[in-house]
Short mmCIF file of N, CA and C and ligand atoms in Angstrom, two decimals:
data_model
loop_
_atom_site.label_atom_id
_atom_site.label_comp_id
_atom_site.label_asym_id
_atom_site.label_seq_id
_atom_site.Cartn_x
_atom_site.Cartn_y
_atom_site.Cartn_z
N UNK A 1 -33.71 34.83 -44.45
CA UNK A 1 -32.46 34.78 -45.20
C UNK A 1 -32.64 35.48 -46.55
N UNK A 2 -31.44 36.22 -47.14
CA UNK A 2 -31.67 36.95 -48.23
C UNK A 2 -31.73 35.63 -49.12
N UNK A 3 -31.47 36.55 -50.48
CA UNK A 3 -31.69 35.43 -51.97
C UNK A 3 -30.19 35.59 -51.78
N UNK A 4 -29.36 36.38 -51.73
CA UNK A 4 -27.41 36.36 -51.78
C UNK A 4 -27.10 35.05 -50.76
N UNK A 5 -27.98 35.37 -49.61
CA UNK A 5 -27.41 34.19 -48.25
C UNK A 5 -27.55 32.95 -48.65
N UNK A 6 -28.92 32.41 -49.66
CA UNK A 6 -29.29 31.55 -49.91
C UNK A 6 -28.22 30.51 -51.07
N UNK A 7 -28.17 31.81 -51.80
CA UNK A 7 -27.22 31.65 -53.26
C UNK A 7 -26.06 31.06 -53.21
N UNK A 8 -25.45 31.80 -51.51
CA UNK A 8 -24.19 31.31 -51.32
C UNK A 8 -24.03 30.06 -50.44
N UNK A 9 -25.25 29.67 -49.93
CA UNK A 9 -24.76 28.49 -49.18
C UNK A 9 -24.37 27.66 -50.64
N UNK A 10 -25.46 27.66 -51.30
CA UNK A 10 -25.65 26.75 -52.93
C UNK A 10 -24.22 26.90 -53.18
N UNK A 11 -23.56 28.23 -53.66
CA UNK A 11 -22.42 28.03 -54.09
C UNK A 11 -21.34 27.13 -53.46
N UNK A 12 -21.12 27.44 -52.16
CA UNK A 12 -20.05 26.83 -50.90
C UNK A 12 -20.04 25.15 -51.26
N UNK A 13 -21.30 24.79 -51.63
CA UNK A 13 -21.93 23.32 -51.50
C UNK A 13 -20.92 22.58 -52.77
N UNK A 14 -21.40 23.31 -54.17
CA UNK A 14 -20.80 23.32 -55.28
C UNK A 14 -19.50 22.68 -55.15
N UNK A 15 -18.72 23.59 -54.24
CA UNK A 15 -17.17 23.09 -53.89
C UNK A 15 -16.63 21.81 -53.35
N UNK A 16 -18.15 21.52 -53.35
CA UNK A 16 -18.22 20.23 -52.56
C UNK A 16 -18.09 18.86 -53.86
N UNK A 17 -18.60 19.10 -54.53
CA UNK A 17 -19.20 18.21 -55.77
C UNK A 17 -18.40 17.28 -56.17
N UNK A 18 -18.43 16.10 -56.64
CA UNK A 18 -18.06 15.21 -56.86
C UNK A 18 -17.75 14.94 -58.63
N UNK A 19 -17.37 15.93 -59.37
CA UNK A 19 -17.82 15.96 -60.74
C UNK A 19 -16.45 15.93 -61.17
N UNK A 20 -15.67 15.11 -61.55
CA UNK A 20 -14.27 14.55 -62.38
C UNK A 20 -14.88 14.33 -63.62
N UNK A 21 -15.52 14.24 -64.19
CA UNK A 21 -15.81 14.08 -65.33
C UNK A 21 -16.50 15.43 -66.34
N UNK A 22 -17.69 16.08 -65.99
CA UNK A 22 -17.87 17.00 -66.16
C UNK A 22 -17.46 18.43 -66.27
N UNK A 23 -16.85 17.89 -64.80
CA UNK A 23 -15.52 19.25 -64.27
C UNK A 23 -17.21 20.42 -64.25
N UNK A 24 -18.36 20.33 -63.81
CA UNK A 24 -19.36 20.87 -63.96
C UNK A 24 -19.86 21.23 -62.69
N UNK A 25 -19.40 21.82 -61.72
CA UNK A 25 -19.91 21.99 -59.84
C UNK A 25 -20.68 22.25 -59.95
N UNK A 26 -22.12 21.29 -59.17
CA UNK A 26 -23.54 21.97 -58.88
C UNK A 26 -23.54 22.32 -57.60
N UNK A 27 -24.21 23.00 -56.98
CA UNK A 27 -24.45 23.17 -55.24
C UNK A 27 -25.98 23.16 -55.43
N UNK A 28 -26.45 23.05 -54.17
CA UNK A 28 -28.03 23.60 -54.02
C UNK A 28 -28.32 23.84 -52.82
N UNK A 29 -29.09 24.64 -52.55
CA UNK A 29 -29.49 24.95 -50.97
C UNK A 29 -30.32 24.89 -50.98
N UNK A 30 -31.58 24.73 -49.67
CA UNK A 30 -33.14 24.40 -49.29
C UNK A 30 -33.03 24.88 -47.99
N UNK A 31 -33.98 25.93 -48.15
CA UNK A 31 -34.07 26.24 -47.07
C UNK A 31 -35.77 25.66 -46.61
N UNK A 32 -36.17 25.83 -45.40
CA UNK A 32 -37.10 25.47 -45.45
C UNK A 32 -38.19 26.55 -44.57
N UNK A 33 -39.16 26.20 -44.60
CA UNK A 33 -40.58 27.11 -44.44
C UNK A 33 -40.06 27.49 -42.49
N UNK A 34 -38.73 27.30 -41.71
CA UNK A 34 -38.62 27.40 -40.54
C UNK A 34 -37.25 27.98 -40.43
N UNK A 35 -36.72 28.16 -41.62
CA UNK A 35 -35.20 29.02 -42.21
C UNK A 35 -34.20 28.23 -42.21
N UNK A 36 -34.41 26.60 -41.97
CA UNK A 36 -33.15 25.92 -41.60
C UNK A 36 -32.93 25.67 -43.25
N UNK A 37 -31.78 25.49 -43.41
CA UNK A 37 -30.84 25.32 -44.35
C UNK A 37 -29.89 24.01 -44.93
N UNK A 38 -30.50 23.18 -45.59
CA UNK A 38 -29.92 21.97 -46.13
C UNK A 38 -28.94 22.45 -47.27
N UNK A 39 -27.79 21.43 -47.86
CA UNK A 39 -27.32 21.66 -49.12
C UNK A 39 -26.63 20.19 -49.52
N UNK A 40 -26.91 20.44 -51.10
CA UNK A 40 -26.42 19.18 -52.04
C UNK A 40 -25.80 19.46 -52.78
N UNK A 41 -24.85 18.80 -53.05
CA UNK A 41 -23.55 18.71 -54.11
C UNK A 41 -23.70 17.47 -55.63
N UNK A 42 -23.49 17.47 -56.69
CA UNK A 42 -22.99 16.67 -57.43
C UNK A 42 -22.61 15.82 -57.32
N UNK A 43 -22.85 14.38 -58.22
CA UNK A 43 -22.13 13.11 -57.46
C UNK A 43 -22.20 12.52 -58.55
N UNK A 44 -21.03 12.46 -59.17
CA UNK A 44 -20.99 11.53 -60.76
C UNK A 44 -20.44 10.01 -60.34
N UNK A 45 -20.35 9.70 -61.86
CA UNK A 45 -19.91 8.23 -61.56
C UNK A 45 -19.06 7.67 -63.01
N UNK A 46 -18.22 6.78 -62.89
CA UNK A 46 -17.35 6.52 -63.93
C UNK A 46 -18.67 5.67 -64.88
N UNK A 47 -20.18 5.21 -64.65
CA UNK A 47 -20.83 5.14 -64.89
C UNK A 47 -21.47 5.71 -65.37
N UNK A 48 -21.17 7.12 -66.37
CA UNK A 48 -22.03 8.28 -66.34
C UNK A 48 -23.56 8.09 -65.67
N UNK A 49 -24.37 7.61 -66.40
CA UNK A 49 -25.60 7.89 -66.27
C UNK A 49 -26.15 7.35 -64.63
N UNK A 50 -25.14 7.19 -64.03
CA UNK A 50 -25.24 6.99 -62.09
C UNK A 50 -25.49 8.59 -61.89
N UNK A 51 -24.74 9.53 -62.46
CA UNK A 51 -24.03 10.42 -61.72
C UNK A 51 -25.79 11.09 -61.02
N UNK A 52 -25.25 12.06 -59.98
CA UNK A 52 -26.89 12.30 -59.06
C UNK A 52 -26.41 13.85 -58.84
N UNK A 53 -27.79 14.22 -59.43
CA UNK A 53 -27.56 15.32 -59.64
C UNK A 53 -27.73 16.57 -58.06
N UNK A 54 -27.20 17.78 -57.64
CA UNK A 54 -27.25 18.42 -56.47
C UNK A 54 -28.48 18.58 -56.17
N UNK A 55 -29.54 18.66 -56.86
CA UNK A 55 -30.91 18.96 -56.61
C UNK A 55 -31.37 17.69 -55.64
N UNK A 56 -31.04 17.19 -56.25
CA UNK A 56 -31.90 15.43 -55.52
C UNK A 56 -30.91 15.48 -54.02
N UNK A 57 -29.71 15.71 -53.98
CA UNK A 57 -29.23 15.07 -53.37
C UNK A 57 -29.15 16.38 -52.23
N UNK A 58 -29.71 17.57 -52.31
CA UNK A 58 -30.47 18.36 -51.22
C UNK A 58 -31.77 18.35 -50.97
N UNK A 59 -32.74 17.50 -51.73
CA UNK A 59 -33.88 17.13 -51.57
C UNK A 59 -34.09 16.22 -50.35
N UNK A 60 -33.11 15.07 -50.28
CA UNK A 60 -32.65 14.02 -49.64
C UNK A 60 -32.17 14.30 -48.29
N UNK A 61 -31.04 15.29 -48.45
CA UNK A 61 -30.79 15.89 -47.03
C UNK A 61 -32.16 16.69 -46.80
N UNK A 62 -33.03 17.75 -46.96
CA UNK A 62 -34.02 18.05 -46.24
C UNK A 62 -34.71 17.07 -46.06
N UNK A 63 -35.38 16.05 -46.39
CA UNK A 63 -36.08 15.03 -46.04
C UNK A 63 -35.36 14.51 -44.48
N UNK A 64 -34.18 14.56 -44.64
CA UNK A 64 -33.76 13.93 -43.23
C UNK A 64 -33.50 14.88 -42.40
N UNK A 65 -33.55 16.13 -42.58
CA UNK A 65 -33.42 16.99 -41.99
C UNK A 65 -34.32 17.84 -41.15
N UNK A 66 -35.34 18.31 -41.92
CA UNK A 66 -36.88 18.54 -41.86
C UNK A 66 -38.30 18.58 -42.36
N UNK A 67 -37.96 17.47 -43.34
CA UNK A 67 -38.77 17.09 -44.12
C UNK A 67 -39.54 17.96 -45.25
N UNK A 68 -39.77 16.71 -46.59
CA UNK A 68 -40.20 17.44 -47.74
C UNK A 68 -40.87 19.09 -47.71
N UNK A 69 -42.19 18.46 -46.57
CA UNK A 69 -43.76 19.34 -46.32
C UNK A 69 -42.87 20.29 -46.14
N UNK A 70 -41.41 20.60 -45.26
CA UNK A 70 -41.67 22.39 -45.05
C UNK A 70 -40.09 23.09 -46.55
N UNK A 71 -40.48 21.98 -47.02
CA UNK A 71 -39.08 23.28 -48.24
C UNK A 71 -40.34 24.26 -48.50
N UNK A 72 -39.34 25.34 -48.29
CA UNK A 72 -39.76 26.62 -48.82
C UNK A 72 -38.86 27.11 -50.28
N UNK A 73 -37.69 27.15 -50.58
CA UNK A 73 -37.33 27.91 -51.10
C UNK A 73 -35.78 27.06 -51.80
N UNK A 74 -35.35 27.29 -52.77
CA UNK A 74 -34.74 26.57 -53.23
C UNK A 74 -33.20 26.93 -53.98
N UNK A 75 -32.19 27.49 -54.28
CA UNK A 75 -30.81 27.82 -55.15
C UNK A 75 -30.17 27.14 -55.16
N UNK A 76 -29.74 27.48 -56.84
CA UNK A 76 -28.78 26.39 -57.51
C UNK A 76 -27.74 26.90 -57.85
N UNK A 77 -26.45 26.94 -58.08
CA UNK A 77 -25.39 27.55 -58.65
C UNK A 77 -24.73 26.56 -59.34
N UNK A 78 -23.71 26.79 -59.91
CA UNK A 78 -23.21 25.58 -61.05
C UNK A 78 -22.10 26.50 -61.94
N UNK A 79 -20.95 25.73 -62.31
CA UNK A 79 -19.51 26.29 -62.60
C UNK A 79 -18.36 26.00 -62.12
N UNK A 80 -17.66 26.23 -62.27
CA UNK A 80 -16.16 26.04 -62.61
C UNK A 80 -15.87 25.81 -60.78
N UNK A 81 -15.57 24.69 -60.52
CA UNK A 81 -15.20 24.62 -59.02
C UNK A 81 -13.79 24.31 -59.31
N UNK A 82 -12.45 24.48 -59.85
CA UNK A 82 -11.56 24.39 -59.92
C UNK A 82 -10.71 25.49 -58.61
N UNK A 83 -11.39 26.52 -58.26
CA UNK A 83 -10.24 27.34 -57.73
C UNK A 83 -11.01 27.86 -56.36
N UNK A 84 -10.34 28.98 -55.77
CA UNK A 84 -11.02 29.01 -53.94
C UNK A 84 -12.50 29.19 -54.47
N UNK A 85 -13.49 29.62 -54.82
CA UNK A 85 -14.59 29.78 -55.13
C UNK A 85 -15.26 29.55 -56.25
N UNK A 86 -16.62 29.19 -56.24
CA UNK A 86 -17.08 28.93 -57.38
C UNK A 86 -17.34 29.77 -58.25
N UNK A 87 -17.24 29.76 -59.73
CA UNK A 87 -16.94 30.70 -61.18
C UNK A 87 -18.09 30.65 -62.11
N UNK A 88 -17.87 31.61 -62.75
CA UNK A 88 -18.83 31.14 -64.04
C UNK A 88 -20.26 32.27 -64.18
N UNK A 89 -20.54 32.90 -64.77
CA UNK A 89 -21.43 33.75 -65.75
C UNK A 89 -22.53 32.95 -66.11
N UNK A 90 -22.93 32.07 -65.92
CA UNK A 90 -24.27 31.74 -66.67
C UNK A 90 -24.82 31.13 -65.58
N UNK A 91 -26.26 31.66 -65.48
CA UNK A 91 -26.84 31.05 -64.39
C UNK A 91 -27.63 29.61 -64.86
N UNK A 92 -27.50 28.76 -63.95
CA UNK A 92 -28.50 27.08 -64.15
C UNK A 92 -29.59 27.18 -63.34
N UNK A 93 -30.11 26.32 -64.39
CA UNK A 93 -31.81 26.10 -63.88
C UNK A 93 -31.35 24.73 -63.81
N UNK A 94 -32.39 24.01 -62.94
CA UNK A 94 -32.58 22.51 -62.64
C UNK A 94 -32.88 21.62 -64.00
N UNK A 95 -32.45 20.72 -63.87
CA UNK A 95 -32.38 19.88 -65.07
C UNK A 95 -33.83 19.29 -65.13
N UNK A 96 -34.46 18.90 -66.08
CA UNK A 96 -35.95 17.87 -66.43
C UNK A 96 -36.16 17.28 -65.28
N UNK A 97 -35.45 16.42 -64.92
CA UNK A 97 -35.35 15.12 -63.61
C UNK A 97 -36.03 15.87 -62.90
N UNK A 98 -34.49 16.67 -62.24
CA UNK A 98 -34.74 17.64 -60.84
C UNK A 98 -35.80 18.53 -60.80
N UNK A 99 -36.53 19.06 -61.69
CA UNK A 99 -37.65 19.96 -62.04
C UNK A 99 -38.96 18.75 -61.53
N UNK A 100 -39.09 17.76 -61.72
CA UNK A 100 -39.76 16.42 -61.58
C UNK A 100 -40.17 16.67 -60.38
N UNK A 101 -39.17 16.51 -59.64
CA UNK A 101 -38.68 15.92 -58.20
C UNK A 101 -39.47 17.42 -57.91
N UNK A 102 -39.06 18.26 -58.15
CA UNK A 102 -38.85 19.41 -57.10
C UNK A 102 -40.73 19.54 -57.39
N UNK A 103 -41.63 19.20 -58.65
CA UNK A 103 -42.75 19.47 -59.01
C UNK A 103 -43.73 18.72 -57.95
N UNK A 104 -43.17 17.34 -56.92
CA UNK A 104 -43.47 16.14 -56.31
C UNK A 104 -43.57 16.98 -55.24
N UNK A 105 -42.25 17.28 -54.72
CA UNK A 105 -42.36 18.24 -53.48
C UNK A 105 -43.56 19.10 -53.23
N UNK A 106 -43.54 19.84 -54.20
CA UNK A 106 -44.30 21.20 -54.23
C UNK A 106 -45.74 20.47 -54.24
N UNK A 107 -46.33 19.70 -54.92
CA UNK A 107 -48.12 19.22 -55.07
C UNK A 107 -47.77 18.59 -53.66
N UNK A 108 -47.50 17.58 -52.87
CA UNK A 108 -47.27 17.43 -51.98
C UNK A 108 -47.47 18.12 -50.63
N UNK A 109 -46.63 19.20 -50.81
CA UNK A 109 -47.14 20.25 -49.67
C UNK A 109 -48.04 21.16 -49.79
N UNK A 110 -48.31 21.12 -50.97
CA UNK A 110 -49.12 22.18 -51.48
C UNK A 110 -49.02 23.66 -51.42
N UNK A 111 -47.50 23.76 -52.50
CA UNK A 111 -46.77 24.81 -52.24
C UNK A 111 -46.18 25.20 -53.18
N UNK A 112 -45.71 26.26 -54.20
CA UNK A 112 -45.10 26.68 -55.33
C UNK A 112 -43.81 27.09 -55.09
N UNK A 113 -42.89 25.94 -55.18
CA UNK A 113 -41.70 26.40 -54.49
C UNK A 113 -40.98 27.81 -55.19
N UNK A 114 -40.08 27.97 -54.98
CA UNK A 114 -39.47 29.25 -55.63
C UNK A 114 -37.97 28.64 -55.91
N UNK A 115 -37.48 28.94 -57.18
CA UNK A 115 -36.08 28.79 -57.26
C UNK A 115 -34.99 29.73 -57.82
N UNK A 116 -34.01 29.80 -57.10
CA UNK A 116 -33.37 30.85 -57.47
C UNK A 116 -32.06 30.19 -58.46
N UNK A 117 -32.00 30.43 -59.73
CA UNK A 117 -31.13 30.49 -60.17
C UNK A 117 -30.13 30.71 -60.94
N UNK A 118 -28.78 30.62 -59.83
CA UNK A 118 -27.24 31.38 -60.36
C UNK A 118 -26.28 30.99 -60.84
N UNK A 119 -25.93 31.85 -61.27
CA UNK A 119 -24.58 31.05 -62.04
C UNK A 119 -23.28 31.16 -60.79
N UNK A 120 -22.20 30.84 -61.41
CA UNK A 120 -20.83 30.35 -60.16
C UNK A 120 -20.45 31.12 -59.48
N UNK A 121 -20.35 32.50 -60.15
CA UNK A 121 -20.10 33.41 -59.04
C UNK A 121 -21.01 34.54 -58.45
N UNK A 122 -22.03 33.65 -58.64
CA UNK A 122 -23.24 34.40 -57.99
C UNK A 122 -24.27 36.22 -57.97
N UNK A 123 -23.38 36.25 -59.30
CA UNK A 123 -23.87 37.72 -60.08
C UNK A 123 -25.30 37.50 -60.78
N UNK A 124 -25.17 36.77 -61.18
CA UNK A 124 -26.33 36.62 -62.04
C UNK A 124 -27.62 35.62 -61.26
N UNK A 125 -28.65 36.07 -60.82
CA UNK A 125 -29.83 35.14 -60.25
C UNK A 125 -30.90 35.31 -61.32
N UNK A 126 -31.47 34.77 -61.51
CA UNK A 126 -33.10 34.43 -62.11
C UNK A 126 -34.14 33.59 -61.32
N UNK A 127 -34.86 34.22 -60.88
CA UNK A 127 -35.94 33.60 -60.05
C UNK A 127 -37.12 33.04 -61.01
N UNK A 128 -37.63 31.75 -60.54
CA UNK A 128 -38.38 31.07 -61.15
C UNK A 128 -38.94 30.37 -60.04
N UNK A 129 -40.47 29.68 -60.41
CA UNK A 129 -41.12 29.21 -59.46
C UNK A 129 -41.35 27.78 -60.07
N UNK A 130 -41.49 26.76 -59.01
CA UNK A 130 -41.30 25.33 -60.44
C UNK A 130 -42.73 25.29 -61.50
N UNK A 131 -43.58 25.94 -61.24
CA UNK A 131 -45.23 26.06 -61.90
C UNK A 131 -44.71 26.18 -62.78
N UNK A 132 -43.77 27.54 -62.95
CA UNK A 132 -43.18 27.96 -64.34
C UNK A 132 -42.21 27.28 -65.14
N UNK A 133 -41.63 26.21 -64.40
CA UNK A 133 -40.34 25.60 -64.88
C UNK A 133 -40.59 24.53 -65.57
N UNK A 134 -42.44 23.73 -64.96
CA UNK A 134 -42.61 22.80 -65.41
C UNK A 134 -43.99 22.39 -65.69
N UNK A 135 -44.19 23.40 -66.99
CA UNK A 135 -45.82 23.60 -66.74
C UNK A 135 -46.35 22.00 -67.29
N UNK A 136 -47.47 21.95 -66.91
CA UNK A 136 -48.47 21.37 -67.07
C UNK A 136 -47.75 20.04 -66.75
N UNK A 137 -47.15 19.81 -65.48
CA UNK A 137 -46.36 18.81 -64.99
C UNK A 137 -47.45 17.51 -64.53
N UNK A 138 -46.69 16.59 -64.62
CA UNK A 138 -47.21 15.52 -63.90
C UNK A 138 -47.30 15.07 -62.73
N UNK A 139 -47.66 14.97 -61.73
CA UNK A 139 -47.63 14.71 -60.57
C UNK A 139 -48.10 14.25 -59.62
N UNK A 140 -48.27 14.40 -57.95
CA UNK A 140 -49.39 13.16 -57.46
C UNK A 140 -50.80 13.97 -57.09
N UNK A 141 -51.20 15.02 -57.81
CA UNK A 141 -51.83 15.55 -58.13
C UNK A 141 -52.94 15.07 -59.46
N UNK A 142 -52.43 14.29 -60.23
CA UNK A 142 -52.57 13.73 -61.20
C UNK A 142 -52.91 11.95 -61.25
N UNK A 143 -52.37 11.57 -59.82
CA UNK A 143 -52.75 10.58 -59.48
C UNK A 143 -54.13 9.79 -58.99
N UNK A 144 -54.90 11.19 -58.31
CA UNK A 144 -55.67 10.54 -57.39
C UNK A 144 -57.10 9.69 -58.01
N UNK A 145 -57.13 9.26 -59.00
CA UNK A 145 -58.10 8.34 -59.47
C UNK A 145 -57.69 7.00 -59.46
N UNK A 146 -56.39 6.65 -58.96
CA UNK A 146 -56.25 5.28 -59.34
C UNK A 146 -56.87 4.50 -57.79
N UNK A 147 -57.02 3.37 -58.12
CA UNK A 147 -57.81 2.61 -56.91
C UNK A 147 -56.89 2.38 -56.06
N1 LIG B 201 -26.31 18.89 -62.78
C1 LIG B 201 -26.89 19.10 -61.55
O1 LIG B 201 -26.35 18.71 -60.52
N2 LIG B 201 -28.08 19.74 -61.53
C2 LIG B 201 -28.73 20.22 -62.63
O2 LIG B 201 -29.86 20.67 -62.52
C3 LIG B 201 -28.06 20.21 -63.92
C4 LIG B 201 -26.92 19.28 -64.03
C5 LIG B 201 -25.03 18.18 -62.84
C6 LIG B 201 -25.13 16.79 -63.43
C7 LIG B 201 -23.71 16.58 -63.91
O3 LIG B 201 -22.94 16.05 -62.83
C8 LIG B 201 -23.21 17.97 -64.24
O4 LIG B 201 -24.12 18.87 -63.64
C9 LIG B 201 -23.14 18.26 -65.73
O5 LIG B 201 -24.36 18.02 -66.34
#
């Protein structure tokens, strides 16, 4: 799958999002190390700090889908989901949390995921790998001394 094919499932997903408050559409796509293709949407809450962000919540679908071990590859898009397609000029990177999560994945399989990311209408990509997103991360890599 290209980085455009990838970009756009992310975007499609976006449209999906659950964000009344933000008015902020995330999408994400995962593809995985066998080309299959998960995606997560936004999910706020009149609770703010509930709200769950698209990263996790395509993390979640690949886990049930085909599990953590084979994500390969990762896009985010984010913007204006008000109209037939998703909008917006500035590309998003994964938030602290989701950078976390996605750092768990990756020591786990023992794998440097790759992430692509775009802004809403999918002009703009920046590729990043999470090593780079989240250096000197914590992880279960970092664990293995405890008894
Ligand atoms: N958001 C994501 O879904 N992923 C990110 O990496 C950044 C932020 C969501 C959370 C919230 O619903 C909205 O974008 C505005 O922050």
């Amino acid at each position: 799958m290209t980085d455009q094919q990838l970009v756009a499932h992310a975007r499609a997903a976006a449209l999906k999002a659950y964000a009344p408050y933000s008015r902020f559409f995330v999408g994400c796509a995962i593809e995985s190390v066998d080309g299959e293709v998960v995606t997560g949407a936004n999910m706020e809450n009149a609770s703010y700090r509930l709200g769950v962000c698209a990263e996790l919540a395509a993390l979640t679908a690949a886990q049930l889908a085909f599990g953590l071990d084979k994500v390969a590859r990762i896009a985010v898009a984010g913007g204006d989901g008000s109209g037939p397609e998703l909008a917006g000029n500035a590309s998003v990177t994964p938030c602290g949390g989701c950078r976390q999560s996605i750092l768990e994945v990756a020591q786990m399989a023992g794998r440097d995921i790759e992430i692509l990311c775009a802004s809403g209408d999918g002009k703009a990509v920046e590729t990043h790998r999470i090593a780079d997103l989240i250096p000197h991360g914590f992880g279960p890599a970092n664990i293995v001394d405890a008894s």
